[in-house]
Coordinates of C-alpha atoms in Angstrom, one line a residue:
Chain U
M1 CA 42.8 -14.3 1.2
Q2 CA 45.0 -16.4 3.6
Q3 CA 43.8 -14.6 6.4
A4 CA 40.2 -15.1 5.3
A5 CA 40.2 -18.9 5.0
P6 CA 40.9 -20.2 8.3
A7 CA 38.6 -17.4 10.0
T8 CA 35.6 -18.4 8.2
I9 CA 36.2 -22.3 8.0
A10 CA 37.1 -22.6 11.8
P11 CA 36.0 -19.2 13.6
A12 CA 36.5 -20.7 16.9
A13 CA 40.4 -22.0 16.0
A14 CA 41.1 -18.7 14.4
P15 CA 44.3 -17.3 16.4
P16 CA 43.5 -14.1 18.1
R17 CA 45.8 -11.7 16.3
Q18 CA 44.1 -12.3 12.9
G19 CA 40.9 -12.4 14.1
G20 CA 41.4 -8.8 16.0
S21 CA 43.2 -7.0 12.9
T22 CA 40.8 -8.2 10.4
G23 CA 37.8 -7.8 12.8
A24 CA 38.7 -4.1 13.5
A25 CA 38.9 -3.0 9.8
G26 CA 36.1 -5.1 8.7
D27 CA 33.9 -3.4 11.6
T28 CA 34.7 0.0 10.3
V29 CA 34.0 -0.5 6.6
F30 CA 30.6 -2.4 7.5
E31 CA 29.4 0.1 10.1
L32 CA 30.2 2.8 7.8
A33 CA 28.4 1.1 5.0
C34 CA 25.3 0.5 6.9
R35 CA 25.4 4.2 8.4
L36 CA 26.1 5.6 4.7
S37 CA 23.0 3.4 3.5
G38 CA 20.9 4.7 6.2
I39 CA 22.2 8.5 5.3
L40 CA 21.4 7.7 1.7
V41 CA 17.8 7.0 2.7
L42 CA 17.3 10.7 4.4
I43 CA 19.1 12.2 1.2
L44 CA 16.8 10.2 -1.0
L45 CA 13.8 11.8 0.6
G46 CA 15.4 15.2 0.8
A47 CA 16.2 15.0 -3.2
I48 CA 12.6 14.0 -3.9
I49 CA 11.2 16.9 -2.0
V50 CA 13.7 19.4 -3.7
G51 CA 13.6 17.5 -7.2
L52 CA 9.7 18.3 -7.3
F53 CA 9.7 21.7 -5.7
M54 CA 12.7 22.9 -8.1
G55 CA 10.6 21.3 -11.0
G56 CA 7.6 22.8 -10.0
L57 CA 9.3 26.2 -9.4
P58 CA 8.2 27.8 -12.9
A59 CA 4.8 27.2 -12.0
F60 CA 5.1 28.7 -8.8
R61 CA 6.6 31.6 -10.0
A62 CA 4.2 32.2 -12.9
F63 CA 0.9 31.6 -10.9
G64 CA 1.9 32.3 -7.0
A65 CA -0.2 31.2 -4.4
T66 CA -3.4 31.4 -6.6
F67 CA -2.0 28.0 -7.8
L68 CA -3.3 26.2 -5.1
W69 CA -6.9 27.3 -5.5
S70 CA -7.1 28.2 -8.9
T71 CA -9.5 25.6 -10.9
E72 CA -8.5 27.0 -14.3
W73 CA -6.5 24.3 -16.7
D74 CA -6.3 25.7 -20.0
P75 CA -3.4 24.3 -21.8
V76 CA -3.9 26.7 -24.5
S77 CA -3.6 29.9 -23.0
E78 CA -1.1 28.2 -20.6
V79 CA -2.8 28.9 -17.5
F80 CA -2.7 26.0 -14.7
G81 CA -4.3 25.7 -11.0
A82 CA -4.3 23.0 -8.7
G83 CA -7.5 23.5 -7.1
V84 CA -10.0 20.9 -9.0
S85 CA -7.2 18.1 -8.9
I86 CA -6.7 18.9 -5.0
Y87 CA -10.4 19.1 -4.4
G88 CA -10.8 15.8 -6.3
T89 CA -8.1 14.1 -4.4
L90 CA -9.5 15.1 -0.7
V91 CA -12.9 14.3 -1.7
T92 CA -12.2 10.6 -3.3
S93 CA -9.8 10.3 -0.2
V94 CA -12.0 11.1 2.5
L95 CA -15.4 9.4 0.8
A96 CA -13.0 6.2 0.4
L97 CA -12.0 6.3 4.2
L98 CA -15.8 6.7 5.1
M99 CA -17.0 3.6 3.3
A100 CA -13.5 1.5 4.1
V101 CA -13.4 2.0 7.9
P102 CA -16.6 0.5 8.9
L103 CA -15.8 -2.6 6.5
A104 CA -12.2 -3.1 8.1
F105 CA -13.4 -2.8 11.4
G106 CA -15.8 -5.5 10.9
I107 CA -13.2 -7.6 9.4
A108 CA -10.9 -7.0 11.7
F109 CA -13.3 -7.6 14.6
F110 CA -14.2 -10.8 12.9
L111 CA -10.8 -11.9 12.5
T112 CA -9.7 -11.2 16.0
E113 CA -12.8 -12.4 18.1
L114 CA -15.3 -14.0 15.9
A115 CA -13.6 -16.2 13.5
P116 CA -13.1 -19.8 14.5
D117 CA -8.8 -20.7 14.6
W118 CA -9.0 -22.5 11.8
L119 CA -10.5 -19.8 9.7
R120 CA -8.3 -16.7 10.4
G121 CA -5.2 -17.8 8.7
P122 CA -6.8 -18.3 5.1
V123 CA -9.5 -15.0 5.5
G124 CA -6.7 -12.6 6.7
T125 CA -4.3 -14.0 3.7
A126 CA -7.5 -13.5 1.5
I127 CA -7.6 -10.0 2.8
E128 CA -4.0 -9.3 2.5
L129 CA -4.0 -10.6 -1.2
L130 CA -6.5 -7.7 -2.1
A131 CA -3.7 -5.1 -1.1
A132 CA -1.3 -7.2 -3.4
V133 CA -3.1 -7.1 -6.4
P134 CA -1.5 -4.0 -8.5
S135 CA -3.3 -0.9 -9.1
I136 CA -3.7 -1.3 -12.7
I137 CA -5.6 -4.7 -12.2
Y138 CA -8.1 -2.5 -10.0
G139 CA -8.9 -0.1 -12.9
M140 CA -9.4 -2.7 -15.3
W141 CA -11.5 -4.7 -12.8
G142 CA -13.5 -0.9 -11.9
F143 CA -14.1 -0.1 -15.6
T144 CA -15.5 -3.6 -16.6
V145 CA -17.5 -4.3 -13.4
I146 CA -18.0 -1.5 -10.8
V147 CA -18.6 0.9 -14.0
P148 CA -21.5 -0.7 -15.3
L149 CA -23.1 -2.0 -12.1
M150 CA -23.1 1.7 -11.2
A151 CA -24.2 3.0 -14.5
T152 CA -27.1 0.5 -14.3
T153 CA -28.2 -0.8 -11.1
I154 CA -27.1 2.1 -8.3
Q155 CA -27.0 5.5 -9.7
P156 CA -30.6 5.7 -11.6
P157 CA -32.7 4.7 -8.6
I158 CA -30.6 7.1 -6.3
I159 CA -30.9 10.0 -9.0
D160 CA -34.7 9.7 -9.2
T161 CA -35.0 9.6 -5.6
I162 CA -31.9 11.1 -3.6
G163 CA -31.3 13.4 -6.6
E164 CA -34.7 15.4 -6.0
W165 CA -34.1 15.8 -2.3
P166 CA -33.5 19.6 -1.5
L167 CA -30.1 20.4 0.1
I168 CA -28.0 16.9 -0.4
G169 CA -30.0 16.5 -3.7
P170 CA -27.7 17.9 -5.9
L171 CA -24.8 15.7 -4.6
F172 CA -26.4 12.9 -6.6
S173 CA -28.0 14.1 -9.6
G174 CA -26.7 14.2 -13.3
A175 CA -26.2 11.4 -15.8
P176 CA -25.9 7.8 -14.5
F177 CA -22.4 7.4 -16.5
G178 CA -21.2 5.0 -14.1
T179 CA -17.6 6.9 -13.9
G180 CA -17.0 9.6 -11.7
I181 CA -16.2 10.5 -7.9
L182 CA -17.9 8.2 -6.3
T183 CA -16.8 5.0 -8.4
A184 CA -13.1 6.5 -7.6
A185 CA -13.9 6.5 -4.3
I186 CA -15.5 3.2 -4.3
I187 CA -12.6 1.6 -5.9
L188 CA -10.0 3.4 -3.5
A189 CA -12.1 2.2 -0.4
I190 CA -11.6 -1.5 -1.7
M191 CA -7.9 -0.6 -2.0
V192 CA -7.2 0.7 0.9
L193 CA -9.4 -1.7 3.2
P194 CA -6.8 -4.3 3.3
F195 CA -4.1 -1.7 4.9
I196 CA -6.9 -0.5 7.5
A197 CA -8.1 -4.0 8.3
A198 CA -4.3 -5.4 8.9
T199 CA -3.4 -2.6 10.9
M200 CA -6.7 -2.8 13.0
R201 CA -6.2 -6.5 13.4
D202 CA -2.9 -6.1 14.4
V203 CA -3.5 -3.3 17.2
F204 CA -6.7 -5.7 18.6
S205 CA -4.7 -8.6 19.2
T206 CA -2.2 -6.3 21.6
V207 CA -5.1 -6.1 23.9
P208 CA -4.0 -7.8 27.0
P209 CA -6.1 -10.9 27.1
V210 CA -6.6 -10.2 31.1
Y211 CA -8.5 -7.0 30.2
K212 CA -11.0 -8.7 28.1
E213 CA -11.3 -11.8 30.1
S214 CA -12.4 -9.6 33.0
A215 CA -15.1 -7.9 30.8
Y216 CA -16.2 -11.2 29.9
G217 CA -16.1 -12.3 33.4
L218 CA -18.6 -9.3 34.4
G219 CA -21.2 -10.9 31.6
C220 CA -20.2 -8.9 28.6
T221 CA -21.1 -9.8 25.2
T222 CA -18.5 -9.9 22.7
W223 CA -19.5 -6.9 21.4
E224 CA -19.5 -4.7 24.6
V225 CA -16.2 -6.3 25.0
V226 CA -14.6 -4.8 22.0
R227 CA -16.7 -1.5 22.3
N228 CA -15.7 -0.8 25.8
V229 CA -12.3 -2.7 26.3
V230 CA -10.8 -3.1 22.9
V231 CA -11.6 0.1 21.1
P232 CA -10.6 2.3 24.0
Y233 CA -7.5 0.7 24.4
T234 CA -6.4 0.3 20.9
R235 CA -8.2 3.9 19.8
V236 CA -4.8 6.0 19.3
S237 CA -3.4 2.9 16.8
V238 CA -6.9 2.4 15.0
V239 CA -6.7 6.5 13.9
G240 CA -3.0 5.8 12.8
G241 CA -4.1 2.7 10.5
I242 CA -6.7 5.0 9.3
M243 CA -4.2 7.8 8.5
L244 CA -2.1 5.0 6.9
G245 CA -5.0 4.1 4.8
L246 CA -5.6 7.8 4.0
G247 CA -2.0 8.0 2.9
R248 CA -2.4 5.4 0.4
A249 CA -5.7 6.6 -1.2
L250 CA -4.5 10.0 -1.9
G251 CA -1.3 8.7 -4.2
E252 CA -3.3 6.2 -5.9
T253 CA -3.1 6.4 -9.5
M254 CA -3.8 3.8 -12.0
A255 CA -7.1 2.6 -10.5
V256 CA -8.4 6.4 -10.3
T257 CA -7.2 7.1 -14.0
F258 CA -9.8 4.5 -15.1
V259 CA -12.5 5.3 -13.6
I260 CA -12.8 9.1 -12.5
G261 CA -13.9 10.4 -15.9
N262 CA -11.4 13.0 -16.0
A263 CA -12.5 16.7 -16.1
N264 CA -10.8 19.7 -15.1
R265 CA -13.7 21.2 -13.5
I266 CA -15.2 21.0 -10.0
N267 CA -18.6 18.9 -10.0
T268 CA -21.5 19.5 -7.1
S269 CA -22.5 16.0 -8.0
L270 CA -20.5 12.7 -6.9
F271 CA -21.7 11.1 -10.0
G272 CA -19.7 13.7 -12.0
P273 CA -16.4 13.3 -13.4
G274 CA -13.6 14.9 -11.7
N275 CA -9.5 14.2 -11.2
T276 CA -7.0 13.8 -9.0
I277 CA -4.0 15.1 -8.6
A278 CA -2.1 11.7 -9.8
S279 CA -4.5 11.0 -12.2
L280 CA -4.1 14.3 -13.5
V281 CA -0.2 14.0 -13.6
A282 CA -0.6 10.5 -15.1
L283 CA -3.0 11.8 -18.0
E284 CA -1.2 15.1 -18.8
F285 CA 2.3 14.0 -18.9
P286 CA 2.6 12.4 -22.4
E287 CA 1.1 15.7 -23.7
S288 CA 3.8 18.0 -21.8
P289 CA 6.9 18.6 -23.5
A290 CA 10.0 19.1 -21.5
G291 CA 10.9 22.4 -20.3
S292 CA 7.0 23.6 -20.8
L293 CA 5.0 25.5 -18.1
K294 CA 2.6 22.6 -18.2
L295 CA 5.3 20.3 -17.2
A296 CA 6.4 22.4 -14.3
S297 CA 2.7 22.7 -13.4
L298 CA 2.8 18.7 -13.0
L299 CA 5.6 18.5 -11.1
A300 CA 4.3 21.4 -8.7
L301 CA 1.3 19.4 -8.5
G302 CA 3.4 16.7 -7.4
F303 CA 5.3 18.7 -4.8
L304 CA 1.8 19.6 -3.5
L305 CA 1.0 15.6 -3.3
F306 CA 3.7 14.8 -1.8
V307 CA 3.5 17.3 0.9
I308 CA 0.2 16.3 1.6
S309 CA 1.1 12.7 1.9
F310 CA 4.2 13.3 3.9
I311 CA 2.0 15.1 6.6
V312 CA -0.6 12.4 6.8
L313 CA 2.1 9.0 7.0
A314 CA 3.9 11.4 9.4
I315 CA 0.9 11.7 12.0
S316 CA 0.3 7.9 10.9
R317 CA 3.7 7.1 12.1
L318 CA 3.3 9.3 15.2
L319 CA -0.1 7.5 16.2
L320 CA 0.9 3.8 15.5
R321 CA 4.5 4.4 17.3
P322 CA 4.1 4.6 21.2
K323 CA 2.4 1.2 21.4
A324 CA 5.0 -0.5 18.9
A325 CA 8.0 1.3 20.8
G326 CA 6.9 0.0 23.9
A327 CA 6.6 -3.7 22.7
K328 CA 9.9 -3.5 20.9
R329 CA 11.5 -2.2 24.2
A330 CA 9.9 -5.1 26.1
R331 CA 11.1 -7.5 23.5
N332 CA 14.6 -6.2 23.9
A333 CA 14.5 -5.9 27.7
Chain H
M1 CA -42.6 -25.2 51.4
S2 CA -39.9 -22.9 52.2
A3 CA -38.8 -22.6 48.9
S4 CA -42.2 -21.9 47.2
T5 CA -42.8 -19.3 49.7
L6 CA -39.6 -17.6 48.9
P7 CA -40.7 -15.3 46.0
V8 CA -44.1 -14.7 48.0
H9 CA -41.5 -13.2 50.9
S10 CA -39.7 -10.8 48.7
G11 CA -42.8 -9.2 47.2
G12 CA -43.2 -8.2 43.6
R13 CA -40.5 -6.1 42.9
P14 CA -37.4 -8.5 42.3
L15 CA -39.6 -10.2 39.8
K16 CA -40.4 -7.1 38.0
D17 CA -36.3 -6.5 38.2
L18 CA -35.9 -10.0 36.6
K19 CA -38.4 -9.1 33.9
V20 CA -36.2 -5.8 33.4
A21 CA -33.1 -7.7 33.5
A22 CA -34.1 -10.5 30.9
A23 CA -35.5 -8.1 28.5
L24 CA -32.3 -5.9 29.1
G25 CA -30.4 -9.1 28.5
A26 CA -32.3 -9.8 25.6
R27 CA -31.6 -6.4 24.1
R28 CA -27.6 -6.9 24.5
K29 CA -27.8 -10.0 22.9
R30 CA -29.9 -8.9 20.1
S31 CA -27.1 -6.2 19.3
D32 CA -24.4 -8.3 20.0
G33 CA -25.9 -10.9 17.2
I34 CA -26.5 -7.7 14.6
V35 CA -22.6 -6.7 15.0
R36 CA -21.8 -10.2 14.8
A37 CA -23.9 -10.4 11.6
L38 CA -22.2 -7.2 10.1
C39 CA -18.9 -8.1 10.6
F40 CA -19.9 -11.4 9.1
A41 CA -21.1 -9.4 6.2
A42 CA -17.9 -6.7 6.0
T43 CA -15.5 -10.1 6.0
A44 CA -17.7 -11.8 3.1
L45 CA -18.1 -8.3 1.1
G46 CA -14.2 -8.2 1.5
L47 CA -14.0 -11.7 0.1
I48 CA -16.2 -11.0 -2.9
F49 CA -14.1 -8.4 -4.1
L50 CA -11.2 -10.7 -4.4
V51 CA -13.2 -13.3 -5.9
S52 CA -14.7 -10.9 -8.5
I53 CA -11.5 -9.4 -9.3
L54 CA -9.8 -12.9 -9.7
F55 CA -12.8 -14.3 -11.4
T56 CA -13.1 -11.2 -14.0
L57 CA -9.3 -11.7 -14.9
A58 CA -9.9 -15.4 -15.4
W59 CA -12.7 -15.0 -17.7
R60 CA -11.4 -12.2 -19.8
G61 CA -7.7 -13.3 -19.5
F62 CA -8.2 -17.0 -20.4
E63 CA -10.4 -16.1 -23.4
A64 CA -7.4 -14.1 -24.9
M65 CA -4.5 -16.0 -23.8
S66 CA -2.7 -18.2 -26.5
L67 CA 1.0 -19.4 -27.1
S68 CA 1.3 -16.4 -29.2
V69 CA 1.0 -14.0 -26.3
F70 CA 4.5 -15.3 -24.9
T71 CA 6.2 -15.9 -28.2
E72 CA 5.5 -12.5 -30.2
V73 CA 6.5 -9.2 -29.6
T74 CA 3.7 -6.2 -29.7
R75 CA 2.3 -5.3 -32.8
P76 CA 0.0 -2.8 -34.5
P77 CA -3.6 -3.1 -33.9
G78 CA -5.2 -5.7 -36.3
S79 CA -2.1 -7.6 -37.0
G80 CA -1.9 -10.2 -34.1
G81 CA 1.2 -9.9 -32.2
G82 CA 1.9 -10.8 -28.4
L83 CA 3.4 -9.4 -25.3
L84 CA 7.1 -11.0 -25.5
N85 CA 9.0 -7.8 -25.4
A86 CA 6.6 -6.4 -22.4
I87 CA 7.4 -9.5 -20.6
I88 CA 11.2 -9.4 -20.8
G89 CA 11.0 -5.6 -20.2
S90 CA 9.4 -6.1 -17.1
L91 CA 11.6 -9.5 -16.2
I92 CA 14.5 -7.2 -16.8
Q93 CA 13.3 -4.0 -15.0
T94 CA 12.4 -6.0 -11.7
A95 CA 15.2 -7.8 -11.6
I96 CA 17.6 -5.0 -11.9
G97 CA 15.6 -2.9 -9.6
T98 CA 15.6 -5.6 -6.9
A99 CA 19.3 -6.0 -7.3
I100 CA 20.1 -2.8 -7.0
G101 CA 17.9 -1.9 -3.7
T102 CA 18.1 -5.2 -2.0
P103 CA 21.7 -4.6 -0.9
I104 CA 20.8 -0.7 0.0
G105 CA 17.9 -1.8 1.9
M106 CA 19.5 -4.8 3.8
L107 CA 22.1 -2.4 5.2
V108 CA 19.8 0.0 6.1
G109 CA 17.8 -2.3 7.8
T110 CA 20.9 -3.8 9.6
Y111 CA 22.2 -0.4 10.4
L112 CA 18.5 0.0 12.2
A113 CA 18.5 -3.2 14.2
E114 CA 22.0 -3.5 14.8
Y115 CA 24.3 -0.1 15.2
D116 CA 21.2 2.4 15.8
R117 CA 21.0 2.5 19.7
G118 CA 18.1 4.8 20.0
S119 CA 20.2 7.5 18.1
A120 CA 18.6 10.5 16.3
L121 CA 19.8 9.5 13.3
G122 CA 18.5 5.8 13.5
G123 CA 15.1 7.6 14.4
A124 CA 15.0 9.8 11.6
V125 CA 16.0 6.7 9.1
R126 CA 13.3 4.7 10.6
F127 CA 10.9 7.7 9.9
V128 CA 11.6 8.4 6.5
S129 CA 11.8 5.1 5.6
D130 CA 8.2 4.2 6.6
V131 CA 7.5 7.4 5.0
L132 CA 8.8 5.9 1.6
L133 CA 7.2 2.9 2.0
S134 CA 3.8 4.4 1.5
A135 CA 4.5 7.3 -0.8
P136 CA 2.8 7.8 -3.7
S137 CA 4.7 5.9 -6.3
I138 CA 3.9 8.3 -9.2
L139 CA 5.9 10.7 -7.3
I140 CA 8.8 8.5 -7.3
G141 CA 8.5 8.2 -11.3
L142 CA 8.2 12.2 -11.6
F143 CA 11.3 12.3 -9.3
V144 CA 13.4 9.7 -11.3
Y145 CA 12.2 11.6 -14.6
Q146 CA 14.0 14.9 -13.0
I147 CA 17.1 13.6 -12.0
L148 CA 17.7 10.9 -14.8
V149 CA 15.4 11.5 -17.9
V150 CA 15.7 15.3 -18.3
P151 CA 19.7 15.5 -17.7
F152 CA 20.7 12.2 -19.8
G153 CA 18.2 13.1 -22.7
G154 CA 15.6 10.6 -23.1
F155 CA 13.7 7.8 -21.3
S156 CA 15.5 4.5 -20.5
G157 CA 15.0 1.4 -18.9
W158 CA 17.6 2.2 -16.7
A159 CA 15.7 4.9 -15.4
G160 CA 12.7 2.5 -14.6
C161 CA 14.7 0.3 -12.9
V162 CA 16.2 3.1 -10.6
A163 CA 12.4 3.8 -10.0
L164 CA 11.9 0.4 -9.0
A165 CA 14.8 0.0 -6.8
I166 CA 13.5 3.3 -4.8
I167 CA 10.5 1.4 -4.3
V168 CA 12.3 -1.8 -3.1
I169 CA 14.7 0.0 -0.4
P170 CA 11.9 0.7 2.1
I171 CA 10.4 -2.7 2.2
V172 CA 13.5 -4.6 2.4
V173 CA 14.2 -2.4 5.2
R174 CA 11.2 -3.0 7.3
T175 CA 11.7 -6.6 7.0
T176 CA 15.2 -6.8 7.4
E177 CA 14.7 -4.4 10.9
D178 CA 12.2 -6.6 11.9
M179 CA 13.3 -9.8 11.4
L180 CA 17.1 -8.9 12.7
R181 CA 15.3 -8.1 15.9
L182 CA 13.4 -11.2 16.5
I183 CA 17.3 -12.7 17.1
P184 CA 17.7 -13.3 20.5
N185 CA 20.5 -11.8 22.1
T186 CA 22.2 -14.6 23.2
L187 CA 22.7 -15.6 19.8
R188 CA 25.0 -12.3 19.2
E189 CA 26.4 -12.7 22.8
A190 CA 27.6 -16.2 22.2
V191 CA 29.3 -14.9 18.8
I192 CA 31.1 -12.2 20.2
G193 CA 32.0 -14.7 23.0
L194 CA 34.1 -16.7 20.7
G195 CA 35.8 -13.8 19.7
A196 CA 34.4 -13.1 16.3
P197 CA 34.1 -9.3 14.9
K198 CA 30.9 -7.8 14.9
W199 CA 30.6 -7.4 11.0
K200 CA 31.2 -11.2 10.8
M201 CA 28.7 -11.8 13.6
I202 CA 25.8 -9.7 11.4
T203 CA 27.1 -11.4 8.1
L204 CA 27.6 -15.2 9.0
V205 CA 25.1 -15.2 12.0
C206 CA 22.6 -12.6 12.2
W207 CA 22.0 -12.8 8.3
R208 CA 21.7 -16.3 8.2
A209 CA 19.5 -16.9 11.1
A210 CA 16.8 -14.3 9.7
A211 CA 17.5 -15.4 6.1
S212 CA 13.9 -16.8 5.4
G213 CA 12.4 -13.6 6.7
I214 CA 14.7 -11.4 5.0
L215 CA 13.7 -13.6 1.8
T216 CA 10.4 -12.9 1.9
G217 CA 10.4 -9.3 2.2
I218 CA 12.3 -9.4 -1.2
L219 CA 9.9 -11.6 -2.8
L220 CA 7.2 -8.8 -1.5
A221 CA 8.8 -6.2 -2.9
V222 CA 9.7 -8.3 -6.3
A223 CA 5.8 -8.7 -5.9
R224 CA 5.3 -5.1 -5.1
I225 CA 7.2 -3.7 -8.2
A226 CA 6.4 -6.4 -10.9
G227 CA 3.0 -4.8 -11.3
E228 CA 3.9 -0.9 -10.6
T229 CA 2.7 1.1 -13.5
A230 CA 3.1 4.7 -12.4
P231 CA 6.7 5.0 -11.8
L232 CA 7.5 3.3 -15.1
L233 CA 5.3 6.0 -17.2
F234 CA 7.8 8.9 -16.8
T235 CA 10.9 6.7 -16.6
S236 CA 11.2 3.5 -19.1
L237 CA 8.1 4.7 -20.9
G238 CA 7.3 1.7 -23.0
N239 CA 8.6 0.4 -26.4
L240 CA 6.4 -1.1 -28.8
N241 CA 9.7 -2.8 -30.8
W242 CA 11.8 -5.1 -29.6
S243 CA 14.8 -3.8 -27.7
L244 CA 16.8 -4.9 -24.9
S245 CA 19.1 -2.1 -24.5
L246 CA 18.5 -0.4 -21.0
N247 CA 19.8 3.0 -22.6
Q248 CA 16.9 2.8 -24.6
P249 CA 12.9 3.4 -23.8
M250 CA 12.0 0.0 -22.3
S251 CA 8.4 -2.0 -22.7
S252 CA 7.1 -3.6 -19.5
L253 CA 3.9 -5.2 -18.8
P254 CA 1.8 -3.0 -16.6
V255 CA 2.5 0.2 -18.7
T256 CA 1.5 -2.1 -22.0
I257 CA -1.5 -3.0 -20.2
Y258 CA -2.3 0.7 -19.6
N259 CA -2.0 1.7 -23.2
Y260 CA -3.7 -1.0 -24.5
A261 CA -6.7 -1.2 -22.0
G262 CA -7.3 2.6 -23.0
S263 CA -6.9 1.7 -26.8
A264 CA -10.2 1.5 -28.9
F265 CA -8.8 -2.1 -30.5
A266 CA -10.6 -5.2 -29.4
D267 CA -7.3 -7.2 -30.1
W268 CA -5.3 -4.9 -27.8
I269 CA -8.1 -4.8 -25.2
A270 CA -8.0 -8.7 -25.3
L271 CA -4.1 -8.7 -25.1
A272 CA -4.3 -6.1 -22.0
W273 CA -6.6 -8.8 -20.4
A274 CA -4.2 -11.6 -21.1
G275 CA -1.5 -9.2 -19.5
A276 CA -3.5 -8.6 -16.3
L277 CA -3.8 -12.4 -15.8
I278 CA -0.4 -13.0 -16.0
I279 CA 1.0 -10.4 -13.7
T280 CA -1.7 -10.8 -11.2
L281 CA -1.2 -14.5 -11.3
G282 CA 2.4 -13.8 -10.8
V283 CA 2.2 -11.3 -8.2
L284 CA -0.3 -13.3 -5.9
G285 CA 1.7 -16.2 -6.4
L286 CA 4.7 -14.5 -5.2
N287 CA 2.7 -13.2 -2.2
I288 CA 1.5 -16.7 -1.3
G289 CA 5.4 -18.3 -1.8
A290 CA 6.7 -15.4 0.5
R291 CA 3.8 -16.1 3.3
S292 CA 4.6 -19.9 3.3
L293 CA 8.1 -19.4 3.3
L294 CA 7.9 -17.2 6.5
R295 CA 5.6 -19.7 8.1
S296 CA 7.7 -22.6 7.2
G297 CA 10.6 -20.5 8.6
K298 CA 9.2 -20.3 12.1

């Protein structure tokens, strides 16, 4: 106590011997605390992977590698496979990206090049607020707004026209329920849109102004500057931002659960119901007693989802890193 | 005289080139205009989504809003009731989750910004923290179910708090590191030059200088976990009775909304909308508050 009081009140006046002795011990303790917290984060990730794998082990043992592609999900005879939900997860996420990426590009283009200064802040914040809306709210909104819209306005004409075409017709056939894989993909697209748009906006603004000014000086239009200077300069980071969006879409749970229709079979039609790994886990968990093979299968699904997300997020980080590391180095120098 | 004869001297070719150039220019201007219009439309669409969500929430939520939502606990369908236990449960779990996750996250962020000098450990911690930041939250719920619910024999409020804390950590790590890196090195050198030990430099000067930024990160983390449903489904489960014990299953607003919105009873669905409005206003309010705090801090 006696040592600490003068040191905090008047650090400059503290006698050197006191500062030296408390400082050395404090430094060791504090650095150790920081380092151990860092290691705790590493352990946490390891524990999540090991925990999910151990929990899923009975399912992997019982079904072997066929668990990965088996489309069976039969709680009565205790046969479980991941095929349907992996298919649903990948299809909804990829469709979501196909819709979200052009929109996000447009928003980032608008925010960095077109919008007047006074508009950039408010519009940027509004788009970022889309990312803050809780997942379950998207589910309820999707169920009350998007699903009826799909069922009455969007699906019937598409089923009547494109649904009759050869080749791609089966993708757009069936009854217009409103729910289904495409609806889930639309909700996912809206949810990942702000993440991709924010990343794109941030990397677009890292382009050195002199590059853009040179292109403008040659007589380029705004679109030509973006296409020939901004996009090539930021290409790698843009892909990183898209992967970040993909990582988010893969694991989204509550919103998808509301609108995907939840069926354990693979539908050729995008209007048909399906499920994703996350929605299946959320729905089936309450009916899976501890220790059952069903629960083990759900944990195995969780493990697979974690592996897929980890790979996607790792790629995203590797792609986003080079420029960021360079900027940090420049800042520290 | 000479000016009018100049085009005649150079023949018809430049005129034709001028025409081609004008046509090309018009085409380039046209495509520029089309792309501008599309980008404007994309931004408008994004804003329409936000407005539509807020409008739907306001419309359905205010309809169901009444004082009893805040003063009464959840009841069986058809007998009224409110969301008091869910609101209190959410507040408790969010507060404890933040209280557990924030110090750990701050220490990790401090380690990355102040102690890690390009070491392999620092790189690994930063990488893992970034992955955890975007990892599916439902898996964090499954993980906590494995380590806290199964071994201790039941769903509990504590398990929910831990799951939320795991989500808080990477958010706080990221903002703490970013904010500490913004502090100029001359400030650190000045403190060390006065003879202060490094830990005092960090806690008394660096943390204080980065306080508004770190607080922003904590507020954003609170906003994030306040709306999380998936990790609580498998940990604190939800509780339709009044219970403040963290050793029992605990009610929370998002899980109650999830259960009520999927039910077949009109009064439960109405309550779900009221809850959805409360939670969205809270989360968006926290976000806007955090952002304005950061702006005023700068």
